[in-house]
mmCIF file of C-alpha atoms in Angstrom:
data_model
loop_
_atom_site.group_PDB
_atom_site.id
_atom_site.type_symbol
_atom_site.label_atom_id
_atom_site.label_comp_id
_atom_site.label_asym_id
_atom_site.label_seq_id
_atom_site.Cartn_x
_atom_site.Cartn_y
_atom_site.Cartn_z
ATOM 1 C CA MET A 126 212.364 159.367 80.687
ATOM 2 C CA LYS A 127 214.065 161.159 83.586
ATOM 3 C CA ARG A 128 216.122 163.301 81.196
ATOM 4 C CA PHE A 129 212.957 164.163 79.272
ATOM 5 C CA PHE A 130 211.260 165.475 82.417
ATOM 6 C CA GLN A 131 214.373 167.446 83.377
ATOM 7 C CA LYS A 132 214.477 169.129 79.944
ATOM 8 C CA ALA A 133 210.736 169.798 80.099
ATOM 9 C CA LYS A 134 211.190 171.432 83.511
ATOM 10 C CA LYS A 135 213.955 173.709 82.176
ATOM 11 C CA VAL A 136 211.880 174.724 79.164
ATOM 12 C CA SER A 137 208.863 175.470 81.352
ATOM 13 C CA LYS A 138 210.971 177.674 83.660
ATOM 14 C CA LEU A 139 212.411 179.547 80.678
ATOM 15 C CA ILE A 140 208.910 180.107 79.289
ATOM 16 C CA SER A 141 207.725 181.324 82.701
ATOM 17 C CA PHE A 142 210.676 183.720 82.914
ATOM 18 C CA LEU A 143 210.029 185.196 79.455
ATOM 19 C CA PHE A 144 206.324 185.389 80.212
ATOM 20 C CA LEU A 145 206.952 187.470 83.368
ATOM 21 C CA VAL A 146 209.270 189.848 81.515
ATOM 22 C CA ILE A 147 206.708 190.330 78.740
ATOM 23 C CA ILE A 148 203.822 190.738 81.190
ATOM 24 C CA THR A 149 205.604 193.459 83.192
ATOM 25 C CA PHE A 150 206.619 195.280 80.010
ATOM 26 C CA VAL A 151 203.114 195.110 78.493
ATOM 27 C CA TYR A 152 201.624 196.252 81.808
ATOM 28 C CA ALA A 153 203.974 199.285 81.840
ATOM 29 C CA MET A 154 203.215 200.127 78.202
ATOM 30 C CA PHE A 155 199.444 199.957 78.481
ATOM 31 C CA GLN A 156 198.988 201.163 82.051
ATOM 32 C CA GLY A 157 201.628 203.870 81.975
ATOM 33 C CA GLY A 158 202.433 205.999 84.980
ATOM 34 C CA PHE A 159 205.138 205.844 87.613
ATOM 35 C CA VAL A 160 203.977 202.692 89.421
ATOM 36 C CA SER A 161 203.832 200.407 86.359
ATOM 37 C CA TRP A 162 207.229 201.521 85.032
ATOM 38 C CA PHE A 163 208.706 201.302 88.531
ATOM 39 C CA LEU A 164 207.573 197.662 88.713
ATOM 40 C CA PHE A 165 209.080 196.920 85.303
ATOM 41 C CA PHE A 166 212.471 198.525 86.030
ATOM 42 C CA SER A 167 212.554 196.975 89.525
ATOM 43 C CA PHE A 168 212.019 193.530 88.037
ATOM 44 C CA LEU A 169 214.491 194.104 85.175
ATOM 45 C CA PRO A 170 217.731 193.607 87.247
ATOM 46 C CA PHE A 171 216.402 190.303 88.569
ATOM 47 C CA ALA A 172 215.483 189.282 85.031
ATOM 48 C CA LEU A 173 218.950 190.192 83.726
ATOM 49 C CA PHE A 174 220.618 188.288 86.576
ATOM 50 C CA SER A 175 218.431 185.257 85.827
ATOM 51 C CA LEU A 176 219.507 185.464 82.198
ATOM 52 C CA LEU A 177 223.171 185.600 83.213
ATOM 53 C CA VAL A 178 222.676 182.553 85.463
ATOM 54 C CA LEU A 179 221.199 180.754 82.475
ATOM 55 C CA LEU A 180 224.272 181.640 80.388
ATOM 56 C CA TYR A 181 226.826 180.877 83.132
ATOM 57 C CA PRO A 182 228.615 177.590 82.314
ATOM 58 C CA LEU A 183 228.691 175.159 85.241
ATOM 59 C CA GLY A 184 231.370 173.309 83.297
ATOM 60 C CA ASP A 185 233.743 175.991 84.599
ATOM 61 C CA PHE A 186 233.807 174.123 87.945
ATOM 62 C CA LYS A 187 236.586 171.621 88.604
ATOM 63 C CA VAL A 188 235.707 169.198 91.403
ATOM 64 C CA GLU A 189 237.965 167.192 93.708
ATOM 65 C CA ARG A 190 237.056 164.700 96.416
ATOM 66 C CA THR A 191 239.337 163.358 99.139
ATOM 67 C CA LEU A 192 238.679 160.879 101.957
ATOM 68 C CA ASN A 193 240.320 160.917 105.365
ATOM 69 C CA GLN A 194 241.543 157.287 105.163
ATOM 70 C CA GLU A 195 242.579 154.693 102.618
ATOM 71 C CA GLN A 196 241.166 151.758 104.600
ATOM 72 C CA TYR A 197 238.262 151.577 107.012
ATOM 73 C CA LYS A 198 236.910 149.147 109.577
ATOM 74 C CA ALA A 199 233.232 148.719 110.330
ATOM 75 C CA GLY A 200 232.190 151.443 112.753
ATOM 76 C CA ASP A 201 234.865 153.931 111.639
ATOM 77 C CA ARG A 202 234.125 157.552 110.758
ATOM 78 C CA LEU A 203 234.378 158.605 107.125
ATOM 79 C CA VAL A 204 235.157 162.250 106.452
ATOM 80 C CA GLY A 205 234.924 163.436 102.857
ATOM 81 C CA THR A 206 236.216 166.775 101.608
ATOM 82 C CA ILE A 207 234.818 168.277 98.401
ATOM 83 C CA THR A 208 236.663 171.141 96.723
ATOM 84 C CA LEU A 209 235.221 173.139 93.813
ATOM 85 C CA LYS A 210 237.390 175.523 91.808
ATOM 86 C CA ARG A 211 236.356 177.896 89.015
ATOM 87 C CA THR A 212 237.945 180.584 86.868
ATOM 88 C CA ILE A 213 234.960 182.901 86.167
ATOM 89 C CA PRO A 214 234.149 184.974 89.296
ATOM 90 C CA PHE A 215 230.411 185.158 88.636
ATOM 91 C CA PRO A 216 228.358 186.170 91.748
ATOM 92 C CA LEU A 217 226.448 183.007 92.615
ATOM 93 C CA THR A 218 223.827 183.650 95.286
ATOM 94 C CA TYR A 219 223.809 180.022 96.412
ATOM 95 C CA LEU A 220 225.278 176.668 95.515
ATOM 96 C CA LEU A 221 223.730 173.388 96.628
ATOM 97 C CA VAL A 222 226.467 170.727 96.773
ATOM 98 C CA GLU A 223 225.695 167.050 97.380
ATOM 99 C CA GLU A 224 227.710 163.858 97.561
ATOM 100 C CA VAL A 225 225.488 161.232 95.929
ATOM 101 C CA LEU A 226 225.669 158.428 98.503
ATOM 102 C CA PRO A 227 225.003 154.765 97.650
ATOM 103 C CA SER A 228 222.020 153.056 99.254
ATOM 104 C CA ASN A 229 224.208 151.135 101.741
ATOM 105 C CA LEU A 230 225.551 154.422 103.186
ATOM 106 C CA LEU A 231 222.352 156.478 103.183
ATOM 107 C CA PHE A 232 221.367 155.336 106.659
ATOM 108 C CA SER A 233 224.731 156.071 108.266
ATOM 109 C CA GLN A 234 224.539 158.837 110.834
ATOM 110 C CA GLN A 235 225.713 162.106 109.280
ATOM 111 C CA THR A 236 227.257 164.413 111.862
ATOM 112 C CA LYS A 237 228.124 166.680 108.937
ATOM 113 C CA GLN A 238 225.566 166.491 106.167
ATOM 114 C CA ALA A 239 226.604 165.266 102.709
ATOM 115 C CA LYS A 240 224.209 167.831 101.199
ATOM 116 C CA ARG A 241 224.792 171.480 101.966
ATOM 117 C CA ILE A 242 223.881 174.969 100.757
ATOM 118 C CA ILE A 243 226.855 177.328 100.335
ATOM 119 C CA PHE A 244 226.778 181.053 99.501
ATOM 120 C CA PRO A 245 229.910 181.533 97.395
ATOM 121 C CA TRP A 246 229.224 184.886 95.643
ATOM 122 C CA PHE A 247 232.567 185.743 93.994
ATOM 123 C CA LYS A 248 234.681 182.987 95.594
ATOM 124 C CA ASN A 249 236.765 180.957 93.158
ATOM 125 C CA THR A 250 237.488 178.081 95.585
ATOM 126 C CA ILE A 251 234.753 176.439 97.616
ATOM 127 C CA THR A 252 235.426 173.665 100.155
ATOM 128 C CA PHE A 253 233.157 171.754 102.475
ATOM 129 C CA GLN A 254 233.277 168.521 104.477
ATOM 130 C CA TYR A 255 230.769 165.834 105.338
ATOM 131 C CA ALA A 256 231.091 163.034 107.891
ATOM 132 C CA LEU A 257 229.489 159.589 108.103
ATOM 133 C CA ASP A 258 229.674 157.874 111.484
ATOM 134 C CA ARG A 259 229.747 154.109 112.022
ATOM 135 C CA ILE A 260 229.988 153.107 108.374
ATOM 136 C CA PRO A 261 228.938 149.515 107.663
ATOM 137 C CA ARG A 262 231.194 146.718 106.416
ATOM 138 C CA GLY A 263 231.272 146.035 102.687
ATOM 139 C CA GLU A 264 232.346 147.385 99.336
ATOM 140 C CA HIS A 265 231.042 150.903 98.743
ATOM 141 C CA THR A 266 231.134 153.185 95.723
ATOM 142 C CA LEU A 267 230.908 156.970 95.780
ATOM 143 C CA SER A 268 229.652 157.573 92.268
ATOM 144 C CA ALA A 269 229.001 161.269 91.689
ATOM 145 C CA ILE A 270 228.829 164.822 93.031
ATOM 146 C CA ARG A 271 225.842 167.006 92.250
ATOM 147 C CA PHE A 272 225.730 170.795 92.524
ATOM 148 C CA LYS A 273 222.942 173.197 91.737
ATOM 149 C CA THR A 274 222.531 176.972 91.579
ATOM 150 C CA GLY A 275 219.947 179.539 90.550
ATOM 151 C CA ASP A 276 218.776 183.130 90.777
ATOM 152 C CA PHE A 277 217.179 185.101 93.616
ATOM 153 C CA LEU A 278 213.590 184.327 92.683
ATOM 154 C CA GLY A 279 214.044 180.697 91.675
ATOM 155 C CA LEU A 280 213.092 181.485 88.082
ATOM 156 C CA MET A 281 216.245 179.916 86.725
ATOM 157 C CA GLU A 282 218.001 176.823 88.107
ATOM 158 C CA LYS A 283 220.986 174.974 86.766
ATOM 159 C CA GLU A 284 222.263 171.598 87.856
ATOM 160 C CA ARG A 285 225.301 169.516 87.030
ATOM 161 C CA LEU A 286 226.137 165.930 87.944
ATOM 162 C CA ILE A 287 229.835 165.031 87.807
ATOM 163 C CA GLN A 288 230.627 161.323 87.691
ATOM 164 C CA MET A 289 233.489 160.658 90.110
ATOM 165 C CA LYS A 290 233.662 156.972 91.011
ATOM 166 C CA ARG A 291 235.616 156.063 94.110
ATOM 167 C CA LYS A 292 235.461 152.508 95.456
ATOM 168 C CA PHE A 293 236.612 151.653 98.941
ATOM 169 C CA LEU A 294 236.379 148.672 101.258
ATOM 170 C CA VAL A 295 235.184 148.710 104.835
ATOM 171 C CA TYR A 296 236.762 145.723 106.588
ATOM 172 C CA PRO A 297 235.026 143.885 109.416
ATOM 173 C CA HIS A 298 235.833 144.921 112.944
ATOM 174 C CA TYR A 299 237.770 142.355 114.929
ATOM 175 C CA SER A 300 238.737 142.160 118.585
ATOM 176 C CA GLU A 301 241.815 140.843 120.305
ATOM 177 C CA MET A 302 241.320 137.249 121.376
ATOM 178 C CA VAL A 303 243.571 134.694 123.060
ATOM 179 C CA TYR A 304 243.548 131.309 121.336
ATOM 180 C CA LYS A 305 244.934 128.309 123.178
ATOM 181 C CA GLN A 306 244.626 124.539 123.127
ATOM 182 C CA ASN A 307 243.532 122.478 126.084
ATOM 183 C CA GLU A 308 245.999 119.885 127.292
ATOM 184 C CA ASN A 309 245.578 117.774 130.421
ATOM 185 C CA LYS A 310 248.437 115.483 131.414
ATOM 186 C CA PHE A 311 248.381 112.739 134.038
ATOM 187 C CA ASP A 312 251.254 110.966 135.765
ATOM 188 C CA GLN A 313 249.915 107.563 134.901
ATOM 189 C CA GLY A 314 247.237 105.984 132.765
ATOM 190 C CA SER A 315 245.922 107.475 129.531
ATOM 191 C CA THR A 316 246.348 111.078 128.516
ATOM 192 C CA SER A 317 243.257 113.220 128.128
ATOM 193 C CA SER A 318 244.094 115.826 125.544
ATOM 194 C CA ASN A 319 242.180 117.870 123.047
ATOM 195 C CA MET A 320 245.118 118.072 120.655
ATOM 196 C CA ARG A 321 245.069 115.892 117.594
ATOM 197 C CA LEU A 322 248.008 113.480 117.427
ATOM 198 C CA ILE A 323 249.293 112.668 113.944
ATOM 199 C CA ARG A 324 251.668 109.810 113.390
ATOM 200 C CA ASP A 325 254.505 110.628 111.024
ATOM 201 C CA THR A 326 254.978 107.186 109.419
ATOM 202 C CA SER A 327 258.243 108.294 107.813
ATOM 203 C CA MET A 328 259.903 108.711 111.228
ATOM 204 C CA THR A 329 260.261 105.410 113.164
ATOM 205 C CA VAL A 330 261.494 105.950 116.719
ATOM 206 C CA GLY A 331 261.242 102.356 118.050
ATOM 207 C CA VAL A 332 259.141 99.224 118.392
ATOM 208 C CA ARG A 333 256.561 98.092 120.938
ATOM 209 C CA GLU A 334 254.128 95.266 121.499
ATOM 210 C CA TYR A 335 251.099 95.082 119.275
ATOM 211 C CA GLN A 336 247.983 96.837 120.601
ATOM 212 C CA PRO A 337 244.391 96.545 119.364
ATOM 213 C CA GLY A 338 243.781 99.235 116.747
ATOM 214 C CA ASP A 339 247.306 99.180 115.292
ATOM 215 C CA ARG A 340 247.424 98.923 111.525
ATOM 216 C CA PHE A 341 248.669 95.786 109.839
ATOM 217 C CA SER A 342 251.199 97.828 107.861
ATOM 218 C CA TRP A 343 252.828 98.986 111.113
ATOM 219 C CA ILE A 344 254.001 95.463 112.099
ATOM 220 C CA ASP A 345 257.790 95.151 112.289
ATOM 221 C CA TRP A 346 258.342 91.603 110.981
ATOM 222 C CA LYS A 347 262.043 91.422 111.901
ATOM 223 C CA ALA A 348 261.375 92.379 115.527
ATOM 224 C CA THR A 349 258.419 89.978 115.606
ATOM 225 C CA ALA A 350 260.651 87.102 114.480
ATOM 226 C CA ARG A 351 263.333 87.943 117.040
ATOM 227 C CA LYS A 352 261.014 88.221 120.037
ATOM 228 C CA ASN A 353 258.481 85.630 118.904
ATOM 229 C CA ASP A 354 255.732 88.152 119.626
ATOM 230 C CA ILE A 355 253.899 90.592 117.373
ATOM 231 C CA MET A 356 255.726 93.907 117.473
ATOM 232 C CA THR A 357 254.678 97.162 115.790
ATOM 233 C CA LYS A 358 256.685 100.180 114.798
ATOM 234 C CA GLU A 359 256.415 103.235 116.981
ATOM 235 C CA PHE A 360 256.298 106.509 115.093
ATOM 236 C CA GLU A 361 257.001 110.083 116.029
ATOM 237 C CA GLN A 362 253.810 111.810 117.017
ATOM 238 C CA GLN A 363 253.158 115.343 115.847
ATOM 239 C CA GLN A 364 250.571 117.625 117.353
ATOM 240 C CA SER A 365 248.145 119.338 114.984
ATOM 241 C CA HIS A 366 246.459 122.611 115.932
ATOM 242 C CA ASP A 367 245.187 123.425 112.442
ATOM 243 C CA VAL A 368 241.736 125.034 112.298
ATOM 244 C CA VAL A 369 239.171 125.224 109.500
ATOM 245 C CA LEU A 370 236.409 127.831 109.797
ATOM 246 C CA LEU A 371 233.096 127.290 108.018
ATOM 247 C CA LEU A 372 231.049 130.496 107.721
ATOM 248 C CA ASP A 373 227.271 130.284 107.376
ATOM 249 C CA ARG A 374 226.273 132.700 104.612
ATOM 250 C CA SER A 375 222.533 132.166 104.922
ATOM 251 C CA GLN A 376 220.323 135.191 105.591
ATOM 252 C CA SER A 377 220.510 136.037 109.277
ATOM 253 C CA SER A 378 220.074 139.126 111.419
ATOM 254 C CA SER A 379 223.389 138.259 113.099
ATOM 255 C CA PHE A 380 225.406 137.783 109.918
ATOM 256 C CA GLU A 381 227.592 140.824 110.557
ATOM 257 C CA ALA A 382 228.428 139.476 114.013
ATOM 258 C CA ALA A 383 229.427 136.158 112.401
ATOM 259 C CA VAL A 384 231.726 137.919 109.928
ATOM 260 C CA SER A 385 233.347 139.978 112.678
ATOM 261 C CA TYR A 386 233.900 136.906 114.841
ATOM 262 C CA THR A 387 235.404 135.037 111.881
ATOM 263 C CA ALA A 388 237.952 137.833 111.444
ATOM 264 C CA THR A 389 238.699 137.754 115.183
ATOM 265 C CA LEU A 390 239.234 133.991 115.172
ATOM 266 C CA THR A 391 241.435 134.139 112.081
ATOM 267 C CA LYS A 392 243.715 136.716 113.694
ATOM 268 C CA ALA A 393 243.876 134.808 116.990
ATOM 269 C CA VAL A 394 244.676 131.403 115.456
ATOM 270 C CA LEU A 395 247.386 132.800 113.183
ATOM 271 C CA LYS A 396 248.878 134.772 116.069
ATOM 272 C CA TYR A 397 249.036 131.510 118.049
ATOM 273 C CA GLY A 398 251.121 130.033 115.208
ATOM 274 C CA SER A 399 248.629 127.523 113.804
ATOM 275 C CA GLN A 400 247.429 127.121 110.258
ATOM 276 C CA ILE A 401 243.904 128.181 109.387
ATOM 277 C CA GLY A 402 241.536 127.649 106.477
ATOM 278 C CA LEU A 403 238.152 129.122 105.585
ATOM 279 C CA VAL A 404 235.120 127.775 103.742
ATOM 280 C CA SER A 405 232.747 130.501 102.577
ATOM 281 C CA VAL A 406 230.051 129.437 100.126
ATOM 282 C CA GLY A 407 227.387 131.798 98.797
ATOM 283 C CA GLU A 408 226.817 132.994 95.251
ATOM 284 C CA ASP A 409 230.583 132.691 95.048
ATOM 285 C CA HIS A 410 232.488 129.615 96.182
ATOM 286 C CA SER A 411 235.537 130.571 98.253
ATOM 287 C CA VAL A 412 237.724 127.986 99.962
ATOM 288 C CA PHE A 413 241.006 129.073 101.546
ATOM 289 C CA PRO A 414 243.339 126.102 102.136
ATOM 290 C CA LEU A 415 245.238 125.659 105.388
ATOM 291 C CA ARG A 416 248.052 128.174 105.618
ATOM 292 C CA SER A 417 249.718 130.394 108.144
ATOM 293 C CA GLY A 418 251.251 133.854 108.101
ATOM 294 C CA GLU A 419 250.189 137.422 107.495
ATOM 295 C CA GLU A 420 249.433 136.825 103.805
ATOM 296 C CA GLN A 421 246.778 134.262 104.753
ATOM 297 C CA PHE A 422 245.156 136.765 107.110
ATOM 298 C CA SER A 423 245.199 139.475 104.434
ATOM 299 C CA GLN A 424 243.477 137.230 101.895
ATOM 300 C CA ILE A 425 240.794 136.041 104.312
ATOM 301 C CA TYR A 426 240.303 139.561 105.713
ATOM 302 C CA TYR A 427 239.846 140.963 102.190
ATOM 303 C CA HIS A 428 237.274 138.261 101.455
ATOM 304 C CA LEU A 429 235.401 139.007 104.680
ATOM 305 C CA ALA A 430 235.186 142.681 103.730
ATOM 306 C CA LYS A 431 233.186 141.822 100.605
ATOM 307 C CA VAL A 432 231.251 138.730 101.692
ATOM 308 C CA GLN A 433 227.433 138.878 101.665
ATOM 309 C CA PRO A 434 224.698 136.585 103.060
ATOM 310 C CA ASN A 435 223.651 135.314 99.644
ATOM 311 C CA SER A 436 223.943 131.534 99.908
ATOM 312 C CA LYS A 437 221.373 129.629 97.872
ATOM 313 C CA ARG A 438 222.196 126.420 99.742
ATOM 314 C CA SER A 439 221.517 125.674 103.371
ATOM 315 C CA PHE A 440 224.487 125.659 105.732
ATOM 316 C CA ALA A 441 223.911 121.945 106.326
ATOM 317 C CA LYS A 442 224.393 121.190 102.616
ATOM 318 C CA VAL A 443 227.554 123.301 102.518
ATOM 319 C CA ILE A 444 228.955 121.376 105.507
ATOM 320 C CA GLU A 445 228.268 117.999 103.885
ATOM 321 C CA MET A 446 229.841 119.057 100.567
ATOM 322 C CA GLU A 447 232.936 120.870 101.850
ATOM 323 C CA ILE A 448 234.134 119.154 105.017
ATOM 324 C CA GLY A 449 235.529 116.164 103.149
ATOM 325 C CA LYS A 450 238.063 118.390 101.381
ATOM 326 C CA PHE A 451 240.124 118.678 104.577
ATOM 327 C CA GLN A 452 242.011 116.150 106.652
ATOM 328 C CA PRO A 453 239.951 114.865 109.605
ATOM 329 C CA THR A 454 242.859 115.706 111.933
ATOM 330 C CA VAL A 455 242.035 119.417 111.959
ATOM 331 C CA THR A 456 239.585 121.227 114.228
ATOM 332 C CA PHE A 457 236.404 122.356 112.466
ATOM 333 C CA LEU A 458 234.723 125.537 113.735
ATOM 334 C CA PHE A 459 231.252 126.297 112.391
ATOM 335 C CA LEU A 460 230.141 129.929 112.642
ATOM 336 C CA THR A 461 226.442 130.613 112.241
ATOM 337 C CA GLY A 462 223.996 133.310 113.232
ATOM 338 C CA LYS A 463 221.154 130.813 113.620
ATOM 339 C CA LEU A 464 221.231 127.171 114.679
ATOM 340 C CA THR A 465 218.736 125.115 112.644
ATOM 341 C CA LYS A 466 217.494 121.543 112.820
ATOM 342 C CA GLU A 467 219.049 120.689 109.455
ATOM 343 C CA THR A 468 222.473 121.952 110.583
ATOM 344 C CA VAL A 469 222.254 119.990 113.831
ATOM 345 C CA GLU A 470 221.421 116.791 111.959
ATOM 346 C CA SER A 471 224.468 117.230 109.701
ATOM 347 C CA LEU A 472 226.721 117.826 112.716
ATOM 348 C CA GLU A 473 225.342 114.735 114.437
ATOM 349 C CA LYS A 474 226.353 112.629 111.437
ATOM 350 C CA LEU A 475 229.859 114.098 111.550
ATOM 351 C CA SER A 476 230.203 113.399 115.273
ATOM 352 C CA HIS A 477 230.263 109.649 114.548
ATOM 353 C CA ARG A 478 233.427 110.133 112.491
ATOM 354 C CA HIS A 479 235.439 111.108 115.589
ATOM 355 C CA ILE A 480 236.551 114.482 114.294
ATOM 356 C CA HIS A 481 236.852 117.639 116.356
ATOM 357 C CA LEU A 482 233.810 119.850 115.944
ATOM 358 C CA GLN A 483 232.942 123.164 117.527
ATOM 359 C CA VAL A 484 229.922 125.369 116.860
ATOM 360 C CA ILE A 485 229.910 129.112 117.491
ATOM 361 C CA ILE A 486 226.531 130.864 117.439
ATOM 362 C CA THR A 487 227.008 134.597 116.896
ATOM 363 C CA LYS A 488 224.376 137.048 118.085
ATOM 364 C CA ASP A 489 224.100 140.814 118.027
ATOM 365 C CA GLU A 490 224.552 142.586 121.324
ATOM 366 C CA GLY A 491 221.443 142.116 123.439
ATOM 367 C CA ALA A 492 220.021 139.326 121.231
ATOM 368 C CA ARG A 493 219.132 136.028 122.863
ATOM 369 C CA LEU A 494 218.893 132.421 121.748
ATOM 370 C CA SER A 495 215.470 131.043 120.927
ATOM 371 C CA LYS A 496 214.007 128.051 122.774
ATOM 372 C CA GLU A 497 214.684 125.875 119.728
ATOM 373 C CA GLU A 498 218.332 126.930 119.657
ATOM 374 C CA HIS A 499 218.680 126.088 123.349
ATOM 375 C CA SER A 500 217.343 122.605 122.731
ATOM 376 C CA TYR A 501 219.639 122.146 119.713
ATOM 377 C CA MET A 502 222.614 123.238 121.826
ATOM 378 C CA ASN A 503 221.848 120.605 124.453
ATOM 379 C CA LEU A 504 221.496 117.975 121.748
ATOM 380 C CA LEU A 505 224.924 118.829 120.299
ATOM 381 C CA LYS A 506 226.544 118.805 123.732
ATOM 382 C CA ARG A 507 225.227 115.272 124.285
ATOM 383 C CA ARG A 508 227.106 114.362 121.104
ATOM 384 C CA ASN A 509 230.325 115.806 122.641
ATOM 385 C CA ILE A 510 230.246 118.818 120.308
ATOM 386 C CA GLN A 511 231.219 122.056 121.998
ATOM 387 C CA VAL A 512 228.798 124.935 121.427
ATOM 388 C CA LYS A 513 229.756 128.523 122.203
ATOM 389 C CA VAL A 514 227.582 131.645 122.034
ATOM 390 C CA SER A 515 229.276 134.909 121.092
ATOM 391 C CA ASN A 516 227.559 138.249 121.510
ATOM 392 C CA ALA A 517 228.819 141.310 119.671
ATOM 393 C CA GLY A 518 230.431 143.875 121.906
ATOM 394 C CA HIS A 519 232.702 141.535 123.871
ATOM 395 C CA SER A 520 236.124 142.761 122.854
ATOM 396 C CA THR A 521 238.388 140.319 124.688
ATOM 397 C CA GLU A 522 237.692 136.606 124.898
ATOM 398 C CA THR A 523 239.594 133.377 125.306
ATOM 399 C CA ILE A 524 238.761 130.405 123.132
ATOM 400 C CA SER A 525 240.190 126.927 123.269
ATOM 401 C CA GLU A 526 240.909 124.713 120.324
ATOM 402 C CA VAL A 527 238.247 122.256 121.444
ATOM 403 C CA SER A 528 236.616 121.426 124.714
#
């Protein structure tokens, strides 16, 4: 339908052009005299130029597009350069060149407009730049370049759309953060520590007297027979600082802040030397197992560049379905833009399982928690679940493994 209207518009302009030429000629023939013929011959050059514009092939243009960077972070500046080259030096009075922007880039601030009028005349090479400030995170596609020209009077117009697809990713912005575990040691009595202690049952370092809570399989029967008292094996204890992040992909005004904070946490934990995993469930189901190293960061970072708030399940349901896939010895960090009653109820159930839980509520800069969220925070704290509020714009923070 759109093509039909475009063709109809061209035909109507051609008919109007021919009609004007005929009218001026008929007027000169029937009216006679200097004035009527002067009008006809004055209009004739414009008519001939319009005819030449109609015959000029826009296919003579070769178009190139270059971008100033290969990779972008949210908030970066994109500068595009469009170059048009042609071989026929036809005098074009104007050329309207436009980068056809996708809907997710249309609202970016344009310090240099992506649509511009150029007056090339006989130039064979035409170059112009456009700039988009503070581009948003996500996967973007520059699909086509449109250029349009015409005559002096607007009687003839020609337009060409060149399909030039260029996909690029805008990665989430992340800040530098210091990640550390809390560890409090005392000279005597029990040790209060937020580090998970894992017993390596393959490494026996000695025996000790039986204590309530020791497993039956840990009893050393030979030592028990020798000392006539129940003795259990003592194993080497290993400290676990592994972290699993669970990202809430429900619709939220603070979703971008949650994604950015997830990237920040991932970088900080891996820099500390711990393993990290990520659970991200929306229309796609992405679970990154516990790993360390730069490759793990690259995979998670790539995922965060494309992730969208499109979960059809509530965050509470995702928590209940996914948390059992990891060992309970890790620290679970839940990142959400909005704390809901359903999520709080799921976390309360998990708190009875004696696993380390931490909730991070991400908000845009200047946004505040609602009264309901404040009450939910207090409820979680009474269940010994740490709750942290992160506002966008804070570049340097320190976060502990658990509190």
